[in-house]
Structure formats: structure tokens, C-alpha cells
GROMACS .gro file of C-alpha atoms in nm:
model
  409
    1UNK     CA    1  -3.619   0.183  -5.818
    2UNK     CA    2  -3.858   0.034  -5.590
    3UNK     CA    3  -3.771  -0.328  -5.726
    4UNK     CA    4  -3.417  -0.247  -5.720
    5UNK     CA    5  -3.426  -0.160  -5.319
    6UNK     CA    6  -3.630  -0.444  -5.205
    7UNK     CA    7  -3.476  -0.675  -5.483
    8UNK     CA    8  -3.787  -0.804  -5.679
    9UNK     CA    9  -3.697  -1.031  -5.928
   10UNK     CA   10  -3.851  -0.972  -6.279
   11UNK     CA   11  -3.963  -1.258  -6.338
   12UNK     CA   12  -4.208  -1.156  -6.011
   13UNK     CA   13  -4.254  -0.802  -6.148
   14UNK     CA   14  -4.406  -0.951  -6.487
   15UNK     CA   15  -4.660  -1.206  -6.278
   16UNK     CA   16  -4.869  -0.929  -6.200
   17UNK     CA   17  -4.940  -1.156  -5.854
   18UNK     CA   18  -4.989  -0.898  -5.601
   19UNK     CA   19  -4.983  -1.126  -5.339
   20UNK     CA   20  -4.669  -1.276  -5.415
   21UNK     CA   21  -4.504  -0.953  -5.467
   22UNK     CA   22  -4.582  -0.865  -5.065
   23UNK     CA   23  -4.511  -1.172  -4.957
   24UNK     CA   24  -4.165  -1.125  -5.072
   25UNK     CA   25  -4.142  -0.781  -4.899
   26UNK     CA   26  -4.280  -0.923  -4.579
   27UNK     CA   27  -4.019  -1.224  -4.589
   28UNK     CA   28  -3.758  -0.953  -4.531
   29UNK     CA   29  -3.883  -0.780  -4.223
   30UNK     CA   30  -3.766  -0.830  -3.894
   31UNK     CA   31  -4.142  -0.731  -3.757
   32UNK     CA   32  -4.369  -0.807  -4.070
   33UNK     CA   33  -4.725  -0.766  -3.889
   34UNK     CA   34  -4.615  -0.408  -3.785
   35UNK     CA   35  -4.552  -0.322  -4.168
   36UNK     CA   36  -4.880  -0.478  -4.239
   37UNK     CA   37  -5.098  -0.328  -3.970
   38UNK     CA   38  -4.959   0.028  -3.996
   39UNK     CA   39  -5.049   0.022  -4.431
   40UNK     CA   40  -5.434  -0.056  -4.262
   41UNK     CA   41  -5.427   0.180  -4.043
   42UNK     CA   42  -5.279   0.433  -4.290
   43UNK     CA   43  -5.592   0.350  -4.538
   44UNK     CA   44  -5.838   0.370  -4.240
   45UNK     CA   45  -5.724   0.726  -4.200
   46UNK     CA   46  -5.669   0.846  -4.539
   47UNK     CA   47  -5.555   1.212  -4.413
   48UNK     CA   48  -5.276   1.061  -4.210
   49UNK     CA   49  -4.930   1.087  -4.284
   50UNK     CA   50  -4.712   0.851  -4.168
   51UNK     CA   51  -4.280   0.846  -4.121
   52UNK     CA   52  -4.169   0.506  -3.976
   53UNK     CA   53  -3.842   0.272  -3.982
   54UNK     CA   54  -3.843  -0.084  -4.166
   55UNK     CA   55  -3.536  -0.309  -4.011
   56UNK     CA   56  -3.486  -0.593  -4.271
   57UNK     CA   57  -3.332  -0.954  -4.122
   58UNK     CA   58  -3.000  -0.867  -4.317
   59UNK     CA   59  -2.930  -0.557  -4.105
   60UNK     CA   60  -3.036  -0.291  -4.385
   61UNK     CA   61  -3.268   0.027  -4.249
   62UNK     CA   62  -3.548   0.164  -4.498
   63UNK     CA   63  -3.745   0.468  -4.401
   64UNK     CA   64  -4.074   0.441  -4.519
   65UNK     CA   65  -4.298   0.726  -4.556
   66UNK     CA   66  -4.660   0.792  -4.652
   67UNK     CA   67  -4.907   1.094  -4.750
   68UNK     CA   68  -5.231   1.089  -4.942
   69UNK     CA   69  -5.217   1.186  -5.222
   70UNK     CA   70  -5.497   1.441  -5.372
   71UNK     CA   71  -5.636   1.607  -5.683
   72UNK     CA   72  -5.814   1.905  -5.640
   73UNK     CA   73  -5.804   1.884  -5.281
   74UNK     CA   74  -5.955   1.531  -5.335
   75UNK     CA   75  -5.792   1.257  -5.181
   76UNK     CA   76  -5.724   1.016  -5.461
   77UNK     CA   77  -5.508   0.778  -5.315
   78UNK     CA   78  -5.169   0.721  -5.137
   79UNK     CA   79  -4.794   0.764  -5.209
   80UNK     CA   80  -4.536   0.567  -5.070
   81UNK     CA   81  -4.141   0.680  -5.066
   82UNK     CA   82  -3.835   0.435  -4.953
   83UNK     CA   83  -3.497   0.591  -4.830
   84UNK     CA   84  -3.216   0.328  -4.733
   85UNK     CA   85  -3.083   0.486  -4.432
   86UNK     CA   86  -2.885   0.165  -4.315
   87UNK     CA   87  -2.545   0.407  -4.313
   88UNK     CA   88  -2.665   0.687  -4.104
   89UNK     CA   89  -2.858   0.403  -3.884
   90UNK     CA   90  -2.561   0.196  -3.835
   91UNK     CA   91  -2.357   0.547  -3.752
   92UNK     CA   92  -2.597   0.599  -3.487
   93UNK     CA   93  -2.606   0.287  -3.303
   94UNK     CA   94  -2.214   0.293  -3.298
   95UNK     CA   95  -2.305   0.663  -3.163
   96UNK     CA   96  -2.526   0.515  -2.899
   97UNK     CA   97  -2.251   0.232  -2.854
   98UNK     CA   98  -1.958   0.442  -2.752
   99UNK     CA   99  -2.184   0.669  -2.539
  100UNK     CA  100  -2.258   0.434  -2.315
  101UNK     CA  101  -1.937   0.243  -2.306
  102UNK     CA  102  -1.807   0.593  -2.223
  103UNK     CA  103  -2.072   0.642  -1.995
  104UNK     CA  104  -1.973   0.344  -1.816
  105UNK     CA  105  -1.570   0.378  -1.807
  106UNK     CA  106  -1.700   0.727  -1.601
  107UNK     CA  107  -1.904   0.566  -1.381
  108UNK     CA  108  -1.636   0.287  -1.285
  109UNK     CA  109  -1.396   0.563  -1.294
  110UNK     CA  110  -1.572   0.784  -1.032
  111UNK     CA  111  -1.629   0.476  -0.848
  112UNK     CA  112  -1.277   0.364  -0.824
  113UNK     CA  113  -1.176   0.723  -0.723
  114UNK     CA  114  -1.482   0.755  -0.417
  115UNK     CA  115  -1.307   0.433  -0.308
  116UNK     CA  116  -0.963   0.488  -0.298
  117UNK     CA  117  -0.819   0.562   0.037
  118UNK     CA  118  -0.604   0.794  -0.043
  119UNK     CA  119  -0.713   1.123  -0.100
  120UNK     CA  120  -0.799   1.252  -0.472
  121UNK     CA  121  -0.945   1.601  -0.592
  122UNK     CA  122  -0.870   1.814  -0.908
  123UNK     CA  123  -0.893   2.155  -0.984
  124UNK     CA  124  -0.932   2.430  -1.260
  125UNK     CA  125  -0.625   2.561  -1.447
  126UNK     CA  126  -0.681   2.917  -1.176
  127UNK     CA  127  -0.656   2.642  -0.849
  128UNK     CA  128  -1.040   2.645  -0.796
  129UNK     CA  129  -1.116   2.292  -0.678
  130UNK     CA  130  -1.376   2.088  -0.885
  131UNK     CA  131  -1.395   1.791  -0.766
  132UNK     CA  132  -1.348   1.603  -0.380
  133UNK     CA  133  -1.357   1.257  -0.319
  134UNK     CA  134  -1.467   1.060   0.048
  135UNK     CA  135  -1.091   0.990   0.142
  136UNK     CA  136  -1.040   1.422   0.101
  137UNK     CA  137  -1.356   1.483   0.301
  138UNK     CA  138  -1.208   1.192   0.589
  139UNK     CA  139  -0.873   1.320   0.616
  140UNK     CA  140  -0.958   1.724   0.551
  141UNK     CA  141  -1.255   1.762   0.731
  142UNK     CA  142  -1.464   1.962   0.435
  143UNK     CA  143  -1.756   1.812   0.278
  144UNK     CA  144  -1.760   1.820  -0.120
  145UNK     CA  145  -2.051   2.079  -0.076
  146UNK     CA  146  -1.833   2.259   0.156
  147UNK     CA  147  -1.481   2.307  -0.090
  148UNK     CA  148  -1.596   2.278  -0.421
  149UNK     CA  149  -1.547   2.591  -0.600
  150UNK     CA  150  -1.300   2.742  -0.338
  151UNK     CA  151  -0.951   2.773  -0.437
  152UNK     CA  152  -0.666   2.479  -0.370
  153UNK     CA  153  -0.450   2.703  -0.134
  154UNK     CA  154  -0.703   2.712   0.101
  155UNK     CA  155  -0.544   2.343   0.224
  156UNK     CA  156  -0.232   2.459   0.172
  157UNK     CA  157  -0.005   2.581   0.463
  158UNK     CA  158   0.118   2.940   0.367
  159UNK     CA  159   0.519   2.825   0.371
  160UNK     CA  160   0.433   2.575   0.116
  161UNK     CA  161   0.231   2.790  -0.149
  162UNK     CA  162   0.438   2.935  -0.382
  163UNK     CA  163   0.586   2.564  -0.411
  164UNK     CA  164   0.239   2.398  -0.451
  165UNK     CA  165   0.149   2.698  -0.687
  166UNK     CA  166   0.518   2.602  -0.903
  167UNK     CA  167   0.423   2.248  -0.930
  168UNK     CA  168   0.076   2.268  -1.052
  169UNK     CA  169   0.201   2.549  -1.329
  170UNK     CA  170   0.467   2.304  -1.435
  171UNK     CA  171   0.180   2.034  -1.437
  172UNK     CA  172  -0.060   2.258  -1.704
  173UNK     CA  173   0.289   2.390  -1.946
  174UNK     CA  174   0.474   2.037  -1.943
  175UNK     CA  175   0.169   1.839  -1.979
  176UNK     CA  176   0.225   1.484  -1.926
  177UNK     CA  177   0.501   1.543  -1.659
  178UNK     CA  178   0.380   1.446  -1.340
  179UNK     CA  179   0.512   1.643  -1.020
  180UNK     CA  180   0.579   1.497  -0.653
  181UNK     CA  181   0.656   1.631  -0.358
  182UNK     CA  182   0.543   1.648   0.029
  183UNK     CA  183   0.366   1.940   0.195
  184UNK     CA  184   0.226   2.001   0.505
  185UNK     CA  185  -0.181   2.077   0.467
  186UNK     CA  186  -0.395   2.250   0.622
  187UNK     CA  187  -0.768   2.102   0.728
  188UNK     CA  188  -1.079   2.266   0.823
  189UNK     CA  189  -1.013   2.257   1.226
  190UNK     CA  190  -0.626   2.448   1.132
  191UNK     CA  191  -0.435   2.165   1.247
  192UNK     CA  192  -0.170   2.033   1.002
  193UNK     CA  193  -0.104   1.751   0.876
  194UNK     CA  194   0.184   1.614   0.580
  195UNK     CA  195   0.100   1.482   0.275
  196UNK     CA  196   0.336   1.342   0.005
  197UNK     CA  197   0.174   1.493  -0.323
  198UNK     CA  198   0.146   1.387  -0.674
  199UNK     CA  199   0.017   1.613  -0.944
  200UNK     CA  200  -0.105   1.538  -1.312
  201UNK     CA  201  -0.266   1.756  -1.612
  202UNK     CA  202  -0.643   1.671  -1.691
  203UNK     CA  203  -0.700   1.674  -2.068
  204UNK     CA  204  -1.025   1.728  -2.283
  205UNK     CA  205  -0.938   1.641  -2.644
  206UNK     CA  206  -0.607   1.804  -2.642
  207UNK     CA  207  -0.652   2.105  -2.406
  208UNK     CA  208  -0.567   2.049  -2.074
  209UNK     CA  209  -0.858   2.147  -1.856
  210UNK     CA  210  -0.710   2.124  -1.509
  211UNK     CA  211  -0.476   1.902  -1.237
  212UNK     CA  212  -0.529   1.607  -1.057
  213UNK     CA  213  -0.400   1.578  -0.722
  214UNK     CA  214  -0.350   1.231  -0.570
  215UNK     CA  215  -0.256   1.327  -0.192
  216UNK     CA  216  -0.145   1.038   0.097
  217UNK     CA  217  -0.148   1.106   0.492
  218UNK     CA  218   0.284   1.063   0.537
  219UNK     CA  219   0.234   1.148   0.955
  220UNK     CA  220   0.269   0.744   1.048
  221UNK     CA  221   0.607   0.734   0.810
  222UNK     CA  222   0.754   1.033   0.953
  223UNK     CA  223   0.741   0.962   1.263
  224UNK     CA  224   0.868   0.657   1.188
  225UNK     CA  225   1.192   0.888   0.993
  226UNK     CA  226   1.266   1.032   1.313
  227UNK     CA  227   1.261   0.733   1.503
  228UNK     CA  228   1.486   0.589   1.248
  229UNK     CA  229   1.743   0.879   1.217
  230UNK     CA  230   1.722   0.911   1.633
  231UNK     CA  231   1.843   0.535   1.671
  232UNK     CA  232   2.121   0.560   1.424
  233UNK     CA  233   2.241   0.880   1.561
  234UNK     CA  234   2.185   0.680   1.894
  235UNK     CA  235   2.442   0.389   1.778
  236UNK     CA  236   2.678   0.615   1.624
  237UNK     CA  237   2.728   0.761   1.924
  238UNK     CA  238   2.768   0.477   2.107
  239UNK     CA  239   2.985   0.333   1.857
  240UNK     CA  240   3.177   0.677   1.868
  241UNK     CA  241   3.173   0.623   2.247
  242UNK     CA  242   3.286   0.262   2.255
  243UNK     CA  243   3.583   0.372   2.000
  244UNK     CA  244   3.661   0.608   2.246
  245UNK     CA  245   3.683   0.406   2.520
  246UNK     CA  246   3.925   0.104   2.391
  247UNK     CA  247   4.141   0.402   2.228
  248UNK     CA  248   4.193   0.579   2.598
  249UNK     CA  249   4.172   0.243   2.790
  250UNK     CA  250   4.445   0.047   2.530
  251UNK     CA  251   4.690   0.395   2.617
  252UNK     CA  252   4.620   0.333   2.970
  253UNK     CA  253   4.770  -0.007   2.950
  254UNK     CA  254   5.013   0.008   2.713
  255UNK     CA  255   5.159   0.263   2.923
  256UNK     CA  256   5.214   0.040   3.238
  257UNK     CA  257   5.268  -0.266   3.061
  258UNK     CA  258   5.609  -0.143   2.859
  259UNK     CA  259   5.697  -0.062   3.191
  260UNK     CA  260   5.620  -0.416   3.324
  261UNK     CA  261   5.841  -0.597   3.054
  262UNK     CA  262   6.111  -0.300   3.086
  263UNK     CA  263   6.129  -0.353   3.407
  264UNK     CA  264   6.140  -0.749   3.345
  265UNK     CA  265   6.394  -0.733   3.120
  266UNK     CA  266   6.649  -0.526   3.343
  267UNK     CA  267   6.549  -0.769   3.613
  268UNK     CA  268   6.662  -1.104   3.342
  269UNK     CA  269   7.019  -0.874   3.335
  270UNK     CA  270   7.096  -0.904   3.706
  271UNK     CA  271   7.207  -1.234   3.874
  272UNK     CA  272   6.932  -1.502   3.877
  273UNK     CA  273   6.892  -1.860   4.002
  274UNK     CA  274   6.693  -2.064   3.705
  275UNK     CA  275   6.377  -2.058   3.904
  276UNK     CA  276   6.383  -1.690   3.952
  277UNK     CA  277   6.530  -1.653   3.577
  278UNK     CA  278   6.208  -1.885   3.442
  279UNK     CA  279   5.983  -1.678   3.641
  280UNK     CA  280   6.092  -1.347   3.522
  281UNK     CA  281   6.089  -1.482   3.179
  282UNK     CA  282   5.738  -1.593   3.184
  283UNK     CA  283   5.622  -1.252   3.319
  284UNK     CA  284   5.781  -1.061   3.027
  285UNK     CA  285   5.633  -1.308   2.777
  286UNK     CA  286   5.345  -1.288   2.927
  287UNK     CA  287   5.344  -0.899   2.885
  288UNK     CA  288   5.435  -0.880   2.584
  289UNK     CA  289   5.109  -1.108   2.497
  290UNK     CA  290   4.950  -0.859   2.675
  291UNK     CA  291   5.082  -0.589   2.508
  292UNK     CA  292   5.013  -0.759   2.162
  293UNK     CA  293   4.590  -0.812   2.278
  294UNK     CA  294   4.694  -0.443   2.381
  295UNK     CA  295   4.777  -0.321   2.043
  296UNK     CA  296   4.507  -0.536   1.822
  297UNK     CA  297   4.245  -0.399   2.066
  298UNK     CA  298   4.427   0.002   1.951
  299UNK     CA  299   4.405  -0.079   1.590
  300UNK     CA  300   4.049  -0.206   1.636
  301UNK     CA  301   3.951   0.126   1.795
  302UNK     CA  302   4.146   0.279   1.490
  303UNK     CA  303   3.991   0.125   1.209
  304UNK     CA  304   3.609   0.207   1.364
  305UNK     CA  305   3.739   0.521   1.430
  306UNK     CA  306   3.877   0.569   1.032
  307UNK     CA  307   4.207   0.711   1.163
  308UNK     CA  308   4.460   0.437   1.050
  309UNK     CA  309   4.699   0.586   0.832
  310UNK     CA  310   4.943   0.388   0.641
  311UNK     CA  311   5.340   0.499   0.581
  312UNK     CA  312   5.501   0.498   0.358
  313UNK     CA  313   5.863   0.403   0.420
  314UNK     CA  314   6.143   0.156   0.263
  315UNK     CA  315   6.153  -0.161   0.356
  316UNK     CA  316   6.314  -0.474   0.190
  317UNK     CA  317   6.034  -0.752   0.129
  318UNK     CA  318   6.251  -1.040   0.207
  319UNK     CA  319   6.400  -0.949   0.549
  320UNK     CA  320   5.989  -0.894   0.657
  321UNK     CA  321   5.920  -1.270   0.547
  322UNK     CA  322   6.190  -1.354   0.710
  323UNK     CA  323   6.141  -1.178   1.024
  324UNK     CA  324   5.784  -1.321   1.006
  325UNK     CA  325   5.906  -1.687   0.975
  326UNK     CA  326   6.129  -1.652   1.263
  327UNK     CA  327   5.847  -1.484   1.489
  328UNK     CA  328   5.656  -1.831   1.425
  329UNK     CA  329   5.955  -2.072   1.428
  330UNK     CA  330   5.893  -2.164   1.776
  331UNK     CA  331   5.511  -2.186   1.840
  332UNK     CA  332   5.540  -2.400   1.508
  333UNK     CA  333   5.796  -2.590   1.616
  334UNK     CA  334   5.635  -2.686   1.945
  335UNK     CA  335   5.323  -2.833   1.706
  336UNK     CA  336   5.560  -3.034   1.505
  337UNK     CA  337   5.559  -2.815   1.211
  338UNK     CA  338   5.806  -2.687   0.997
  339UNK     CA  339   5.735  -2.334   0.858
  340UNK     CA  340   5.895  -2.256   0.540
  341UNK     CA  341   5.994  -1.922   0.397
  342UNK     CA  342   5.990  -1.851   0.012
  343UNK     CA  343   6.063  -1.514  -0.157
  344UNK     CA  344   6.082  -1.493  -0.551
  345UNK     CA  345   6.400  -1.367  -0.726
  346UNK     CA  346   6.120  -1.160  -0.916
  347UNK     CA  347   6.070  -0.943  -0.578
  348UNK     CA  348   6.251  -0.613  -0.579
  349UNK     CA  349   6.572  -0.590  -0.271
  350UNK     CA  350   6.373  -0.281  -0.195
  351UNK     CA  351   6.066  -0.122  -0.212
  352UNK     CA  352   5.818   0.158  -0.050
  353UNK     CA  353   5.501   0.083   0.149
  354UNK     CA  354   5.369   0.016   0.536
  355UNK     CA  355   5.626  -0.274   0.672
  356UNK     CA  356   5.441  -0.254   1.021
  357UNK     CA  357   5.066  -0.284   0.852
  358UNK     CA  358   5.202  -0.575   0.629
  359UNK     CA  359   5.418  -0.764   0.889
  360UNK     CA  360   5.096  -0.754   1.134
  361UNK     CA  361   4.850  -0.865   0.892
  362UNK     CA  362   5.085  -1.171   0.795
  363UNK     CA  363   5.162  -1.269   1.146
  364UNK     CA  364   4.771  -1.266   1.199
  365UNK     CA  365   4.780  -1.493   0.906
  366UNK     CA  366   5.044  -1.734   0.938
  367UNK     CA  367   4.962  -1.762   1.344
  368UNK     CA  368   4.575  -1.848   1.244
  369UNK     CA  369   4.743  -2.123   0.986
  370UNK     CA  370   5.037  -2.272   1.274
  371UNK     CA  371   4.704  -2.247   1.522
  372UNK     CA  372   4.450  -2.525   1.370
  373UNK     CA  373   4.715  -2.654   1.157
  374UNK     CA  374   4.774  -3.048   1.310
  375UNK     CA  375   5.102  -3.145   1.093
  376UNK     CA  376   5.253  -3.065   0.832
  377UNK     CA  377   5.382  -2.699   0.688
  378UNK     CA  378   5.308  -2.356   0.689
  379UNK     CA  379   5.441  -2.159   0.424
  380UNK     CA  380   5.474  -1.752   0.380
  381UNK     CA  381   5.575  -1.634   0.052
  382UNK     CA  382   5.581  -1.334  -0.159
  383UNK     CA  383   5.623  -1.303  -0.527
  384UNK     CA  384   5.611  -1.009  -0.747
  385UNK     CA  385   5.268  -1.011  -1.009
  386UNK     CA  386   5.314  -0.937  -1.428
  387UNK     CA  387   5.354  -0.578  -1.471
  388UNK     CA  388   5.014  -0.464  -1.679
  389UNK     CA  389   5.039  -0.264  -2.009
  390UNK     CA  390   5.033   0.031  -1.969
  391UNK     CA  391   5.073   0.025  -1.608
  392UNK     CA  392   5.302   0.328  -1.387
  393UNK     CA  393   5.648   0.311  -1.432
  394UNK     CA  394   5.827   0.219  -1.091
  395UNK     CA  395   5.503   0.055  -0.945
  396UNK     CA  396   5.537  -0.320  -0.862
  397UNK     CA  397   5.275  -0.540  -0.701
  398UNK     CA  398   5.335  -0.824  -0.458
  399UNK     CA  399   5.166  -1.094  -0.371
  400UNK     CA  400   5.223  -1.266  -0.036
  401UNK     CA  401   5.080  -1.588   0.030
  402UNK     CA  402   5.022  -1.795   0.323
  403UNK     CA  403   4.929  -2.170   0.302
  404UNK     CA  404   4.945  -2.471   0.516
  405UNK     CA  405   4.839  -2.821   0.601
  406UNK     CA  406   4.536  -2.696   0.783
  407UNK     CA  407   4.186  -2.681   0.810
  408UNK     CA  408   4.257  -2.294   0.663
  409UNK     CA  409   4.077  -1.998   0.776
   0.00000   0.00000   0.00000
């Protein structure tokens, strides 16, 4: 068996060469001399006993272990035993491996949490805390000598507990879920101070042994909320305000400006000379400019304000076209410009909707196009769009168009 371990060859085992025979042995070792010097010292002490380790170059482990042997309380000589123990050796050193590779990852660990900035403890599964790191001590006040062992609601403001206490129970039954929310805390002078909080289970194996509580000083970023919510509330009202104002101020002049071009126009009734006809003429037109600035300045204030409402009357689609063409006719036709007119035979006679919304928004339109149009044509037109499947009976949509010559909008 002792061949068979240390693989003697027979041919060496039948030479009877002693020396040969331990030279092969000691060309395995990893430390030869010390295999050599402890057999001498063994035999210089012949009561000794003697339990050792052999590593061999190829990685294998032999225990080696030695007692004299007697006979009749004489010692006779000495026994030697062999025990390949490379399994339980290399078990061990993987052992010793993961332990300190495990020691390690906790020692980085711990020092990544004592440098975070923001604060991090963690507590038992009753709230005790158990451990406290430097950015807790900075922003509560306690040392870790000071709150370890003492129980979590102790930095917890007294409106806040039975949430804090809610979120760390959900934290130990659900496990993995982690739980956030913002507090206001409580540090060792009594002055508050908020905190958003996020809170995690701590396992061991598969029990989970505690919470984690990762905590961040939120006073800076609410302050900066409030500022925040004060300057929009700040520039709604003064939106609100400025609504107000062209609302009251465009009734105010609308008032005494119909009058103006009423007035005007009973005036253009009465006997005139040209000049005094022209002049009168040119202050109603130039009234009912004014009134037009008037109204666009109303319907401003009404769209800020969200009070526009839309009717809902019949109207025919063509006479509005119309109507809108011959509103432009004349500013067009002092640019040189011909405006043309088209409506579709596929448009309704008749049909339902806000004539005074529609005609505005195409006179906005078609004036823009006649304004930075140089030559050329302007063209309104409405047509009605393919009915959808599966679309409302009675329901048709138009599509008005305005094109021209221009630069465009």
C-alpha cells in the first residue's frame, strides 16, 4: 500500500537499493530536507511521537505519522503510517479561501457605508438600532456609542411613527420590497429635520435578520418646493390678473368705440361735402380697426382665461367663404392680387358648427396670406374630407384651405 501511495515502481521495489527507493520519495516533496531532518530527529528521540503534513509538487497532501514501536515495554523500533488527506486539505484551503474573500467584501462593505454621505443605520426585526454610520452621527447628533441598542423611534417624530413602524413591518413580511417615503426626524438637540427614507430587509441565509435604512437630509429641496410652488402661484396670479385686465379694459373700449362708428355712420347719412364725407369715412374705418384690435385683444383674454365657448348654430359653408373673399377683395385688390374663392360641390348647403370662430380664424388667415403676399393669388377654399368607416351618421368634416403666392406663414 505504501508503494501504491508514493508510486514505487517494482522494478525499484525488487532492487533492494535503499537509497534509491528515498530518493524517489524525496523527488516528490515540496520541502525534502524537512522530511529528512524530522525522520533524524524522530530516531534521536526514540520515545517521540510525531504527526506532521507532507505537500508533494503535484498538489497531493500525505499525513505522516510516527510512534515507536515496543515489545515488552522495549522500544524495538519505529512505525510509520501514510493517510492521503489531499481532499479534506484542498476543502480547507477553499475554506480558508472564501473566508477571507468574505472577510474582505465586509470590510469594503463597511467601508463604503462609513463613507457614504448619506446617512445609513439598520436595526433588529423589534426597531432596536444595530448599527450607525459617520453620516447618522453628522446629521443626528448621537455617537454610535450613544444609539446603538436604543430603539429606531427614538429619531422619529411622534406624527410619523405608526407610518415608520408600517413601513419597516412591510419591509421584514414582503422581503425584498423596498419601502420609501419622507419623514420628519428627530435629532439629539429636538430640532427636526426631513428626511426622504428608504427601507430594505437584511437577510442571513434565508431569515431576514433586520432593516436597513438609507436616510438623505431633503431640507435644501424643500425649501426649494416652496419656492417653486410660491412663484408659480405668483405667475398664475399675475397671469389671472393680466387676463383680467384686457377682459375689463377691451369692455371699456368696445363700449365707446361702437358708439364712435354709430355715431359716424349717422353722421355719413346727413348732407356732406366730399371732404367732410372722406373724413367721416376714415374715422369709422378707422374704428372699426379699432374695434377689430378691440375684439382679438377680448378673445386673447378669453382663451388664457379658458372661457371661449363655441356655438353651435347653422350656417351654410359657402356664403362664409364667400363673405370672407369679399372682406379681402379690396385690401387685395389694392396689392394687385386677385383672391379667388372655391367651394366643392362635395360641401353640404348647410351644416352646424361656430360660423363666427371659423370666419375669424380664416380672415386671420387669408389677411396674413394678402399681407406678405407680393403678386399673384390668394385662394380660400373648403372641401368636404372621405367619410371614415364606421364613422357617425350625419357628421361631415371640412377642410378649408388657404394658399397663396406668398412667402406663407
Amino acid at each position: 500500500r505504501f508503494a501504491q501511495m508514493w508510486g514505487i515502481p517494482d522494478e525499484l521495489l525488487q532492487s533492494h537499493d535503499d537509497a534509491r527507493v528515498m530518493g524517489f520519495v524525496l523527488d516528490q516533496l515540496v520541502d525534502a530536507e524537512a522530511f529528512v531532518a524530522k525522520v533524524h530527529a524522530l530516531y534521536d528521540e526514540p520515545c517521540a511521537e510525531s504527526n506532521d503534513v507532507l505537500t508533494f509538487h503535484d498538489g497531493r497532501v500525505f499525513e505522516r505519522y510516527s510512534r515507536p514501536q515496543r515489545v515488552d515495554d522495549k522500544i524495538v523500533g519505529r512505525v510509520w503510517s501514510f493517510r492521503d488527506v489531499t481532499p479534506r486539505h484542498l476543502a480547507q484551503e477553499q475554506a480558508r479561501q472564501a473566508l477571507a474573500e468574505l472577510s474582505s467584501a465586509d470590510a469594503r462593505f463597511r467601508a463604503l457605508v462609513e463613507s457614504s454621505d448619506d446617512p445609513i443605520l439598520s436595526t433588529s426585526p423589534e426597531g432596536e438600532i444595530t448599527s450607525w454610520n459617520a453620516a447618522a452621527e453628522r446629521l443626528f447628533g448621537y455617537t454610535p456609542e450613544e444609539i446603538i441598542g436604543r430603539p429606531i423611534d427614538l429619531l422619529v417624530a411622534a406624527e410619523d411613527r405608526a407610518e415608520s413602524l408600517g413601513i419597516r413591518r412591510l419591509a421584514m413580511s414582503e422581503g425584498s420590497v423596498r419601502r420609501s417615503t419622507e419623514a420628519d426626524c428627530v435629532r439629539k438637540d429636538g430640532t427636526l429635520v426631513p428626511v426622504s427614507l428608504t427601507v430594505s430587509p437584511i437577510y442571513e441565509g434565508e431569515t431576514i435578520a433586520g432593516v436597513s435604512a438609507i436616510m438623505r437630509d431633503i431640507t435644501e429641496s424643500r425649501a426649494r418646493q416652496r419656492e417653486l410652488l410660491e412663484a408659480q402661484n405668483a405667475a398664475v396670479a399675475a397671469s389671472q390678473a393680466k387676463s383680467d385686465f384686457l377682459a375689463t379694459m377691451s369692455h371699456e373700449i368696445r363700449t365707446p368705440m361702437n358708439g364712435v362708428i354709430g355715431l359716424t355712420g349717422l353722421l355719413l347719412n346727413t348732407p356732406l361735402d366730399e371732404v367732410q364725407r372722406r373724413y367721416a369715412a376714415g374715422v369709422r374705418g378707422a374704428g372699426e380697426a379699432l374695434l377689430a384690435i378691440v375684439d382679438d385683444i377680448l378673445d386673447f383674454s378669453k382663451l388664457e382665461a379658458g372661457k371661449v365657448d363655441l356655438e353651435e348654430v347653422d350656417f351654410a359653408p359657402r356664403e362664409l367663404v364667400e363673405e370672407v373673399g369679399v372682406l379681402l377683395a379690396d385690401a387685395a385688390a389694392a396689392q394687385g392680387l386677385e383672391v379667388i374663392v372655391h367651394c366643392d360641390p362635395s360641401v353640404p348647403v348647410t351644416v352646424s358648427g361656430d360660423p363666427g370662430r371659423l370666419r375669424q380664424t380664416l380672415i386671420n388667415l387669408a389677411g396674413n396670406a394678402v399681407k406678405f403676399t407680393a403678386e399673384g393669388e390668394v385662394v380660400v377654399g373648403v372641401s368636404a374630407m372621405p367619410r371614415s368607416p364606421g364613422g357617425a351618421a350625419g357628421v361631415v368634416t371640412l377642410r378649408f384651405e388657404v394658399r397663396d403666392t406668398g412667402i406663407g406663414i
